[in-house]
Coordinates of C-alpha atoms in Angstrom, one line a residue:
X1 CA -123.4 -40.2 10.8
X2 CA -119.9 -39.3 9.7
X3 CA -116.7 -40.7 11.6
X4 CA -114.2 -38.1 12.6
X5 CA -110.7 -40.0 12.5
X6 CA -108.8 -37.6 15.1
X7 CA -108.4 -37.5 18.8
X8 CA -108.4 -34.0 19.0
X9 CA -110.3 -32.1 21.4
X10 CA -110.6 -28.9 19.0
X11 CA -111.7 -30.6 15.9
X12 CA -113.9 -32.5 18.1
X13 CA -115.3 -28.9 19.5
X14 CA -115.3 -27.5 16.3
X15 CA -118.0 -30.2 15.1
X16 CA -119.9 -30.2 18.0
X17 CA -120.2 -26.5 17.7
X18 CA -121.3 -26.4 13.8
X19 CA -124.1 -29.3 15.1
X20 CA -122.2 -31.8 12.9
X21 CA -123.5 -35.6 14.1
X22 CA -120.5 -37.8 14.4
X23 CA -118.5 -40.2 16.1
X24 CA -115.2 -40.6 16.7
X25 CA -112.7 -43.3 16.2
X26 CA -109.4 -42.8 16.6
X27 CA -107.0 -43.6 13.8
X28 CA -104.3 -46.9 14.5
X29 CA -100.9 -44.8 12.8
X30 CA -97.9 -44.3 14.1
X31 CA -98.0 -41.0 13.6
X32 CA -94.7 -40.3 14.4
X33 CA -93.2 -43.0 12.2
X34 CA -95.3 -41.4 9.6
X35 CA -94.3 -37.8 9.5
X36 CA -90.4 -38.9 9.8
X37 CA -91.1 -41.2 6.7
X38 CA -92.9 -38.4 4.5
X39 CA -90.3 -36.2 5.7
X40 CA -87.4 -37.9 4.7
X41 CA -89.1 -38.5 1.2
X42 CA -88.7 -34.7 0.7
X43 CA -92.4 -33.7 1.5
X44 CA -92.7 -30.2 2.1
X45 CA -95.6 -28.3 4.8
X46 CA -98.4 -28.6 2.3
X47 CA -98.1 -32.4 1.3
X48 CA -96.9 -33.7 4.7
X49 CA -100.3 -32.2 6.6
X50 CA -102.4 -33.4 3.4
X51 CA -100.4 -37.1 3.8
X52 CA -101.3 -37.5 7.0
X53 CA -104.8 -36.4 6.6
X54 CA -105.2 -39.0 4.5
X55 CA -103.5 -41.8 6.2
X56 CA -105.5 -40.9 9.3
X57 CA -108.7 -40.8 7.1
X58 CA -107.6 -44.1 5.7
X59 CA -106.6 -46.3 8.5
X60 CA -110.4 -45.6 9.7
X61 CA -112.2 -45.7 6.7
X62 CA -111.0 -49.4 5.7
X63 CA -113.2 -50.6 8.5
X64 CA -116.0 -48.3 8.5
X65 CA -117.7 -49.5 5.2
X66 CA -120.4 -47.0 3.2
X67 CA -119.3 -44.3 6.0
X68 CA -117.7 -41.2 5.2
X69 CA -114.6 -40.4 7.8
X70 CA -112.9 -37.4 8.2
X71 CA -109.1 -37.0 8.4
X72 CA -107.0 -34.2 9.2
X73 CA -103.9 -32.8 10.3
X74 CA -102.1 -29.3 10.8
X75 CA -97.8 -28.3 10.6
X76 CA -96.5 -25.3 11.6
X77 CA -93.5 -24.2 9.8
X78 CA -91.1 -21.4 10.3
X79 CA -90.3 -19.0 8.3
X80 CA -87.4 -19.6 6.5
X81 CA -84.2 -17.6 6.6
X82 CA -82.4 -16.9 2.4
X83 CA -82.8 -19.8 0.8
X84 CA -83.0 -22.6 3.3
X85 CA -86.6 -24.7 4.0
X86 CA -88.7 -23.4 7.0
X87 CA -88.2 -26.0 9.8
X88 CA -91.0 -27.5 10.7
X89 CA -92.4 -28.2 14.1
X90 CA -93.3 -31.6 15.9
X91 CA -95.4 -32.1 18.9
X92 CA -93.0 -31.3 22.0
X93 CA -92.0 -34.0 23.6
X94 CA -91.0 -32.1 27.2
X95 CA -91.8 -28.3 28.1
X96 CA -87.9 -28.1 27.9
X97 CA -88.7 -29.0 24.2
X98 CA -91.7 -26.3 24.3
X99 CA -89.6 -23.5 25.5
X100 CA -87.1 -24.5 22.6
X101 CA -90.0 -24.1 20.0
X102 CA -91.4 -20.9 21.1
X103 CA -88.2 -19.4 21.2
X104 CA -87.8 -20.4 17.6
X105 CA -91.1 -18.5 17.2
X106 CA -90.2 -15.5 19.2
X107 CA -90.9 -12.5 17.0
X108 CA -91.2 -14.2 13.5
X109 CA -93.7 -14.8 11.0
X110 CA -94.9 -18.5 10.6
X111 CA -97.2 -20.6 8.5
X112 CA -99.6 -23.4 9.6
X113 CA -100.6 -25.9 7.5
X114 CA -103.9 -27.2 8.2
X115 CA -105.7 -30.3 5.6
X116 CA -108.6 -32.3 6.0
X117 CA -109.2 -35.4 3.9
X118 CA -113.0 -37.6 3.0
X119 CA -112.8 -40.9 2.7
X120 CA -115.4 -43.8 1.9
X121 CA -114.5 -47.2 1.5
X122 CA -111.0 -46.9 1.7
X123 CA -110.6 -44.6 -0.8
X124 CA -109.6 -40.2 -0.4
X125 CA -112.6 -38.8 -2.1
X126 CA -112.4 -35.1 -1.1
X127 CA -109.5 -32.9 0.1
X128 CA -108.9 -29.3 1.5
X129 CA -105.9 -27.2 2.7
X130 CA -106.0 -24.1 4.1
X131 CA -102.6 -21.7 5.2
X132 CA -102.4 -19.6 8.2
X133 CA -100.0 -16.9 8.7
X134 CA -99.0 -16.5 12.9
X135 CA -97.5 -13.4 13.6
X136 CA -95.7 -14.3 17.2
X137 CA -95.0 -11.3 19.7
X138 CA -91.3 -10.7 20.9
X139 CA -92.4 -11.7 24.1
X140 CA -90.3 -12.1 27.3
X141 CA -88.5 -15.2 28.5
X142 CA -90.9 -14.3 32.0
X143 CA -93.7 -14.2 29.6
X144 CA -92.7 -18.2 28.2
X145 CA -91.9 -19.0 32.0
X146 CA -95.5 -18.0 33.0
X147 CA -96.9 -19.0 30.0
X148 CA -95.7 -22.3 29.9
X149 CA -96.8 -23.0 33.5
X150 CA -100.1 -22.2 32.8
X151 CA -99.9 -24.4 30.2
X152 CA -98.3 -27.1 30.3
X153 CA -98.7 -30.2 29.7
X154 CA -102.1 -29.2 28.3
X155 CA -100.2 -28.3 25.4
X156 CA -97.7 -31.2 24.6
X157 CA -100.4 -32.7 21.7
X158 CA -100.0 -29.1 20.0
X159 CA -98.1 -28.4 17.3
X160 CA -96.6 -25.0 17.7
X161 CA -97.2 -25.4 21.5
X162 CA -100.6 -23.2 21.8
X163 CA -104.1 -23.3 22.2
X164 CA -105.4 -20.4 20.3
X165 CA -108.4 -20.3 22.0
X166 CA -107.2 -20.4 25.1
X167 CA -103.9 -18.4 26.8
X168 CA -102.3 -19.0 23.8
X169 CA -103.8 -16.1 22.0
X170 CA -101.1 -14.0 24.0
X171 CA -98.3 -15.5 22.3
X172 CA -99.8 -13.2 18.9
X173 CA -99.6 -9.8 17.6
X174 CA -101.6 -10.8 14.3
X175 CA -103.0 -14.1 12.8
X176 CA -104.2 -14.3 9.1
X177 CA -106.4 -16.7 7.8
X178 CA -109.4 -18.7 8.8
X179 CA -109.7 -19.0 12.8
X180 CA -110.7 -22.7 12.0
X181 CA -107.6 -23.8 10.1
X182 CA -105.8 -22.4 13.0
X183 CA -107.7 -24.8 15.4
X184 CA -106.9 -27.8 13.1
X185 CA -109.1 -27.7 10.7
X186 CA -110.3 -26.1 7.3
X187 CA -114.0 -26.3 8.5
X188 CA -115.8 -24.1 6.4
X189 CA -114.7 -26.4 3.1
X190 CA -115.4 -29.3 4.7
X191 CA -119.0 -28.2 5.8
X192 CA -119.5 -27.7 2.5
X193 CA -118.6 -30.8 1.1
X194 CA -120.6 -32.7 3.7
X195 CA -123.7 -30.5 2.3
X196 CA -123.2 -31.3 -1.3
X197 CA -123.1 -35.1 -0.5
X198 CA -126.2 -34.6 1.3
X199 CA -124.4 -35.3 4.9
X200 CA -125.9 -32.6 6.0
X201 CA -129.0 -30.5 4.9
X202 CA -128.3 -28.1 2.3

């Protein structure tokens, strides 16, 4: 049975769904402390969601010997503006901090980042990241008022403040790319590598 390394309810879902057997242990990382540090060392959407991935996958893997565990991670990033960096999003802290974020959203094109990371043994042995674009309506601030009650706090371990398969579909005009790296995680990929290590029946 593999170990899934995440306290996520959707990843978890998304297993559970695709009859993947697994358990789940949640990673000890200061998560926090670890996107601010890969951050600062210049990492961009694409590395920091495939760094943390890793250092979720990691932390459990070290003491779940000959087991294969699962890491993963999404970051939503906005689009950028000339020639600056899109700005990307943490976890809000307060639905004050949600409204702020949405409104950022409001009417733009984004990207989310989503990676998922194998490990056995202490050691990355497989890796995937998958882009999503969000196309966010140009919706009213009685919309986010509404929204936002309905919502929150449910939504205050989401990055990009939605549940996608929940109300937060409303927030969307369009989304491209794969429903399950929207969720959190590249599952297809990884269903496929857990086949070919004969995790799962082929």
């Amino acid at each position: 049975m593999i170990v899934l390394a995440s306290g996520s309810a959707s990843r978890r879902a998304m297993l559970e769904a695709a009859g993947v057997a697994f358990e789940v242990i949640r990673p000890q990382v200061d998560e926090d402390a670890a996107k601010a540090s890969l951050k600062a060392e210049g990492l961009e959407a694409r590395g920091l969601a495939d760094a943390l991935a890793e250092l979720k996958a990691l932390s459990v893997s070290r003491r779940q010997a000959g087991r294969i565990v699962i890491g993963s991670d999404s970051i939503v990033e906005l689009a950028a503006h000339g020639s600056e960096q899109g700005v990307m999003l943490d976890k809000p802290e307060t639905r004050e901090h949600a409204a702020q974020q949405l409104c950022a959203m409001r009417g733009g094109t984004h990207r989310l980042v989503s990676a998922v990371v194998g490990a056995r043994d202490g050691v990355a042995v497989w890796r995937h990241v998958d882009v999503a674009k969000l196309h966010v309506c140009s919706f009213s601030d009685a919309f986010l008022e509404s929204y936002l009650d309905a919502e929150w706090p449910a939504i205050a371990g989401c990055v990009g403040c939605f549940r996608i398969e929940g109300p937060g579909v409303q927030l969307f005009s369009k989304v491209e790319g794969s429903q399950f790296t929207i969720l959190g995680m590249p599952l297809l990929p990884l269903l496929g590598w857990l086949r070919d290590t004969g995790e799962m029946p082929a």
